[in-house]
């Protein structure tokens, strides 16, 4: 594998610039966030949806769908991912939310919702930058999507009502429809997945795999990072005023999030190494464990508790902490490749 491209190498610079641009737009144009927030279907912001679709399509277009069978047969990877995402992840966020925010129930509930919303979108970018296994990432993201539709509501009921009751803690409620979650999954994963699969099939049929991978993919690849930066600008333009107005609250919310991302990524990377996975699948396991479906968490928090609620603020702070932390972990992951055998086959 080659080194990071110039665009990728300076990604932290572009992200900081995108954050600053979003904040500046929100400050200089006070009505902008109202306009952007009004352009939505249900609780889905169309500008954010556009950025996410642009971000995910090139990554999913790179997946070699004829190789997915080699991933689905890897039980070590699948079982480890399910345990990390659906057992450890929600439990860890529940514990951290109560440890760091025992006196702030709205923020605590918002963080627990973030912990329940497992990755289906932005994680594909981090996995690709870290030279993870693309086919494995596609399978794990699809698996998380299916579990999300089935388990999100049930886990929300358990972690916000049942478990606090058992422990003698204050309880919350979370009323969210499985149909709503299925709709979010369809929008944020189904559409770019169908587009990526279709473009590969049609491109290879018309011009062959060599043309598709050496000519077409390099042209559309940068769109993913442009989509990421556009999404960050929109997020900060929408919520930057709230964040800058409550810096102490943001700091309180950020601490458990920092601990969560570090522990989940480190636990996933250590687990992959321990069970003998090669580097590319280990990186994929780590990033899919650490990433969260922030668009679902924000949509649920806004839909259930309101746009000005503490739960919604916690959901918004989630990706604002996740983005720079996981960018940093991309570099940590690339540096950690030397811990793996040089004889392991590189994933193209």
Coordinates of C-alpha atoms in Angstrom, one line a residue:
X1 CA 0.0 0.0 0.0
X2 CA 1.1 3.5 -0.7
X3 CA 1.3 6.4 1.6
X4 CA -1.6 8.7 2.2
X5 CA -2.3 11.1 -0.7
X6 CA -1.7 14.8 -0.3
X7 CA -5.4 15.4 0.3
X8 CA -5.6 12.7 2.9
X9 CA -2.3 13.7 4.6
X10 CA -3.6 17.2 5.4
X11 CA -7.0 16.0 6.4
X12 CA -6.8 17.4 9.9
X13 CA -6.0 20.8 8.4
X14 CA -9.1 20.6 6.1
X15 CA -11.3 19.5 9.0
X16 CA -10.2 22.4 11.2
X17 CA -10.8 24.8 8.3
X18 CA -14.3 23.2 7.8
X19 CA -15.1 23.6 11.5
X20 CA -14.0 27.2 11.5
X21 CA -15.9 27.9 8.3
X22 CA -19.1 26.5 9.7
X23 CA -18.8 28.5 12.9
X24 CA -18.0 31.7 10.9
X25 CA -21.0 31.1 8.6
X26 CA -23.3 30.5 11.6
X27 CA -22.0 33.8 13.2
X28 CA -22.0 36.0 10.2
X29 CA -25.3 34.7 8.8
X30 CA -27.6 34.2 11.8
X31 CA -30.5 33.1 9.6
X32 CA -28.5 30.5 7.8
X33 CA -29.0 27.8 10.4
X34 CA -32.8 28.4 10.4
X35 CA -32.8 28.0 6.6
X36 CA -30.7 24.9 6.6
X37 CA -32.7 23.3 9.4
X38 CA -35.9 24.0 7.5
X39 CA -34.8 21.9 4.5
X40 CA -35.6 18.5 5.8
X41 CA -37.7 15.4 5.4
X42 CA -39.0 14.4 8.8
X43 CA -36.1 14.9 11.1
X44 CA -33.4 14.3 8.4
X45 CA -31.6 17.5 7.3
X46 CA -31.3 17.3 3.6
X47 CA -27.9 19.2 3.4
X48 CA -26.5 16.8 6.0
X49 CA -28.0 13.8 4.0
X50 CA -26.5 15.1 0.8
X51 CA -23.0 15.4 2.4
X52 CA -23.3 11.9 3.8
X53 CA -24.4 10.4 0.5
X54 CA -21.5 12.1 -1.3
X55 CA -19.2 10.9 1.4
X56 CA -20.3 7.2 1.3
X57 CA -20.8 6.6 -2.4
X58 CA -17.1 6.6 -3.5
X59 CA -16.1 4.3 -0.7
X60 CA -18.9 1.8 -1.5
X61 CA -18.1 2.1 -5.2
X62 CA -14.6 0.7 -4.3
X63 CA -15.9 -2.4 -2.6
X64 CA -15.4 -5.6 -4.6
X65 CA -18.7 -7.2 -4.0
X66 CA -17.7 -10.5 -5.5
X67 CA -15.3 -10.9 -2.5
X68 CA -17.9 -10.5 0.3
X69 CA -18.1 -14.2 0.8
X70 CA -14.5 -14.3 2.2
X71 CA -15.7 -11.8 4.9
X72 CA -19.0 -13.5 5.8
X73 CA -17.1 -16.7 6.3
X74 CA -14.7 -15.1 8.9
X75 CA -16.5 -16.0 12.1
X76 CA -13.8 -14.4 14.3
X77 CA -14.3 -11.1 12.7
X78 CA -18.2 -11.2 12.7
X79 CA -18.6 -12.4 16.3
X80 CA -16.0 -10.0 17.6
X81 CA -17.7 -7.1 15.8
X82 CA -21.2 -8.0 17.1
X83 CA -19.9 -8.3 20.7
X84 CA -18.0 -5.0 20.5
X85 CA -20.9 -3.1 18.9
X86 CA -23.9 -4.5 20.6
X87 CA -22.7 -5.7 24.0
X88 CA -19.6 -3.7 24.9
X89 CA -20.4 -0.4 23.2
X90 CA -23.8 0.5 24.7
X91 CA -22.7 -0.8 28.1
X92 CA -19.5 1.3 28.1
X93 CA -21.3 4.5 27.0
X94 CA -24.0 3.9 29.7
X95 CA -21.3 3.5 32.4
X96 CA -19.3 6.6 31.2
X97 CA -22.4 8.7 30.9
X98 CA -23.3 8.0 34.6
X99 CA -19.7 8.4 35.8
X100 CA -19.1 11.7 34.1
X101 CA -22.7 13.2 34.1
X102 CA -24.5 12.0 37.2
X103 CA -26.1 15.4 37.7
X104 CA -27.0 16.2 34.1
X105 CA -29.8 13.7 33.1
X106 CA -30.5 15.3 29.7
X107 CA -26.9 15.1 28.5
X108 CA -26.6 11.7 30.0
X109 CA -29.6 10.4 28.1
X110 CA -28.2 12.0 24.9
X111 CA -24.9 10.2 25.3
X112 CA -26.6 6.8 25.9
X113 CA -28.5 7.3 22.6
X114 CA -25.2 8.0 20.8
X115 CA -23.8 4.8 22.3
X116 CA -26.8 2.8 20.9
X117 CA -26.5 4.2 17.4
X118 CA -23.8 2.0 15.9
X119 CA -21.8 3.0 12.8
X120 CA -23.2 2.9 9.3
X121 CA -21.8 5.9 7.6
X122 CA -18.7 8.0 8.4
X123 CA -16.7 4.9 9.6
X124 CA -16.2 3.9 5.9
X125 CA -14.1 7.0 5.5
X126 CA -11.9 6.3 8.5
X127 CA -11.5 2.7 7.5
X128 CA -10.5 3.6 4.0
X129 CA -7.9 6.2 5.2
X130 CA -6.5 3.6 7.6
X131 CA -6.1 1.1 4.8
X132 CA -8.7 -1.2 6.4
X133 CA -10.5 -4.0 4.6
X134 CA -13.2 -2.4 2.4
X135 CA -15.2 -5.6 1.9
X136 CA -15.1 -6.3 5.6
X137 CA -16.2 -2.8 6.4
X138 CA -19.1 -3.0 4.0
X139 CA -20.3 -6.3 5.6
X140 CA -20.0 -5.0 9.2
X141 CA -21.8 -1.8 8.3
X142 CA -24.6 -3.8 6.7
X143 CA -24.7 -6.1 9.7
X144 CA -24.9 -3.1 12.1
X145 CA -27.7 -1.6 10.0
X146 CA -29.8 -4.8 10.3
X147 CA -29.2 -5.0 14.1
X148 CA -30.0 -1.3 14.4
X149 CA -33.5 -1.7 13.0
X150 CA -34.2 -4.6 15.3
X151 CA -32.3 -3.7 18.5
X152 CA -32.2 0.1 18.8
X153 CA -35.6 0.5 20.4
X154 CA -35.2 -2.5 22.7
X155 CA -31.7 -1.4 23.9
X156 CA -33.0 2.1 24.4
X157 CA -35.7 0.7 26.7
X158 CA -33.2 -1.5 28.5
X159 CA -30.5 1.1 29.1
X160 CA -32.8 4.1 29.8
X161 CA -35.5 2.4 31.9
X162 CA -34.8 -1.2 32.9
X163 CA -31.1 -1.1 33.9
X164 CA -31.3 2.2 35.8
X165 CA -34.3 0.7 37.7
X166 CA -32.3 -2.3 38.7
X167 CA -29.4 -0.2 39.9
X168 CA -31.6 2.3 41.8
X169 CA -30.8 5.2 39.4
X170 CA -33.2 7.7 37.8
X171 CA -35.0 6.5 34.7
X172 CA -35.7 8.0 31.3
X173 CA -37.9 6.8 28.3
X174 CA -37.1 6.6 24.6
X175 CA -40.1 6.2 22.3
X176 CA -38.8 5.6 18.8
X177 CA -40.3 3.5 16.0
X178 CA -38.4 0.7 14.3
X179 CA -39.9 2.0 11.0
X180 CA -38.2 5.4 11.6
X181 CA -34.9 3.7 12.2
X182 CA -35.4 1.6 9.1
X183 CA -36.0 4.8 7.1
X184 CA -32.8 6.4 8.4
X185 CA -30.8 3.3 7.5
X186 CA -32.4 3.2 4.0
X187 CA -31.4 6.8 3.4
X188 CA -27.9 6.8 4.8
X189 CA -26.8 3.3 3.8
X190 CA -29.3 1.9 1.3
X191 CA -29.0 4.7 -1.3
X192 CA -25.2 4.9 -1.5
X193 CA -24.9 1.1 -1.2
X194 CA -27.2 0.7 -4.2
X195 CA -25.3 3.4 -6.1
X196 CA -21.9 1.9 -5.4
X197 CA -22.9 -1.6 -6.3
X198 CA -24.6 -0.5 -9.5
X199 CA -21.7 1.7 -10.7
X200 CA -19.2 -1.2 -10.2
X201 CA -21.4 -3.7 -12.0
X202 CA -22.1 -1.4 -14.9
X203 CA -18.6 0.0 -15.1
X204 CA -16.9 -3.5 -15.1
X205 CA -19.4 -4.8 -17.6
X206 CA -18.9 -1.9 -20.0
X207 CA -15.1 -1.2 -19.6
X208 CA -13.6 -4.0 -17.4
X209 CA -12.2 -4.1 -13.9
X210 CA -8.9 -2.6 -14.7
X211 CA -10.5 0.5 -16.3
X212 CA -13.0 0.8 -13.4
X213 CA -10.3 0.6 -10.6
X214 CA -7.5 2.5 -12.3
X215 CA -9.4 5.2 -14.2
X216 CA -12.9 5.6 -12.8
X217 CA -12.3 5.2 -9.0
X218 CA -9.4 7.7 -8.8
X219 CA -11.8 10.3 -10.4
X220 CA -14.6 9.8 -7.9
X221 CA -12.5 9.0 -4.8
X222 CA -11.9 12.6 -3.7
X223 CA -15.6 13.2 -3.6
X224 CA -15.8 11.3 -0.3
X225 CA -13.5 13.7 1.5
X226 CA -15.3 16.7 -0.1
X227 CA -18.6 15.2 1.2
X228 CA -17.0 14.8 4.7
X229 CA -15.9 18.4 4.8
X230 CA -19.2 19.7 3.5
X231 CA -21.0 17.7 6.2
X232 CA -18.7 19.2 8.9
X233 CA -19.4 22.8 7.6
X234 CA -23.1 22.2 7.7
X235 CA -23.0 20.7 11.2
X236 CA -21.1 23.6 12.6
X237 CA -23.2 26.1 10.8
X238 CA -26.4 24.5 12.3
X239 CA -25.1 24.0 15.8
X240 CA -22.1 26.2 16.2
X241 CA -24.0 28.9 18.0
X242 CA -25.3 26.5 20.6
X243 CA -21.9 25.0 21.1
X244 CA -20.1 28.3 21.6
X245 CA -22.8 29.6 23.9
X246 CA -22.4 26.6 26.3
X247 CA -18.7 25.8 26.3
X248 CA -18.7 24.4 29.8
X249 CA -21.5 22.0 29.0
X250 CA -19.7 20.9 25.8
X251 CA -16.6 20.2 27.8
X252 CA -18.6 18.0 30.2
X253 CA -20.1 16.1 27.3
X254 CA -16.7 15.8 25.6
X255 CA -14.9 14.0 28.4
X256 CA -16.9 10.7 28.3
X257 CA -16.9 10.8 24.5
X258 CA -13.1 11.0 24.4
X259 CA -12.9 8.1 26.8
X260 CA -15.4 6.1 24.8
X261 CA -13.8 6.5 21.4
X262 CA -10.3 5.7 22.8
X263 CA -11.5 2.6 24.7
X264 CA -13.6 1.3 21.9
X265 CA -11.0 1.7 19.3
X266 CA -8.2 0.4 21.5
X267 CA -10.3 -2.6 22.6
X268 CA -11.2 -3.4 18.9
X269 CA -7.6 -3.1 17.8
X270 CA -6.4 -5.3 20.7
X271 CA -9.1 -7.8 20.1
X272 CA -8.2 -8.1 16.4
X273 CA -4.5 -8.6 17.2
X274 CA -5.3 -11.1 19.9
X275 CA -7.5 -13.4 17.7
X276 CA -5.0 -13.3 14.9
X277 CA -6.7 -11.0 12.3
X278 CA -4.4 -9.4 9.7
X279 CA -3.9 -5.6 9.9
X280 CA -6.6 -4.6 7.4
X281 CA -9.3 -6.5 9.2
X282 CA -8.0 -5.5 12.6
X283 CA -8.3 -1.8 11.6
X284 CA -11.8 -2.4 10.2
X285 CA -12.8 -4.1 13.5
X286 CA -11.4 -1.2 15.6
X287 CA -13.0 1.6 13.5
X288 CA -16.4 0.0 13.2
X289 CA -16.4 -0.5 17.0
X290 CA -15.4 3.1 17.7
X291 CA -17.6 4.8 15.2
X292 CA -21.2 5.8 15.8
X293 CA -24.2 6.6 13.7
X294 CA -24.4 10.3 14.7
X295 CA -27.1 11.1 12.1
X296 CA -29.5 8.6 13.7
X297 CA -28.6 9.7 17.2
X298 CA -29.3 13.4 16.4
X299 CA -32.5 12.6 14.5
X300 CA -33.8 10.5 17.4
X301 CA -32.8 13.0 20.1
X302 CA -34.4 15.9 18.1
X303 CA -37.5 13.9 17.2
X304 CA -38.2 12.6 20.8
X305 CA -36.9 15.5 23.0
X306 CA -36.8 18.6 20.7
X307 CA -34.2 20.5 18.8
X308 CA -33.3 22.7 21.9
X309 CA -33.0 19.8 24.3
X310 CA -29.9 18.7 26.2
X311 CA -30.3 15.3 24.6
X312 CA -30.0 16.9 21.1
X313 CA -26.9 18.9 22.2
X314 CA -25.2 15.8 23.4
X315 CA -26.0 14.2 20.0
X316 CA -24.5 17.1 18.1
X317 CA -21.3 17.2 20.3
X318 CA -20.8 13.4 19.5
X319 CA -19.6 13.8 15.9
X320 CA -17.7 17.0 16.7
X321 CA -15.6 15.0 19.1
X322 CA -15.6 11.8 17.0
X323 CA -14.3 13.4 13.8
X324 CA -10.9 14.8 15.1
X325 CA -10.4 11.8 17.5
X326 CA -10.9 9.2 14.8
X327 CA -8.8 11.2 12.3
X328 CA -6.0 11.0 14.9
X329 CA -6.6 7.3 15.3
X330 CA -6.2 6.8 11.6
X331 CA -2.6 7.9 12.0
X332 CA -2.2 5.8 15.1
X333 CA -3.5 2.8 13.2
X334 CA -1.2 3.4 10.2
X335 CA 1.8 3.6 12.6
X336 CA 0.7 0.3 14.3
X337 CA 0.9 -1.6 11.0
X338 CA 4.5 -2.5 12.0
X339 CA 3.1 -4.7 14.8
X340 CA 1.8 -7.1 12.1
X341 CA 3.7 -9.6 10.0
X342 CA 5.2 -8.1 6.8
X343 CA 4.1 -11.4 5.1
X344 CA 0.4 -10.6 5.5
X345 CA -1.2 -9.9 2.2
X346 CA -1.9 -6.2 1.7
X347 CA -5.5 -5.3 0.9
X348 CA -5.6 -3.4 -2.4

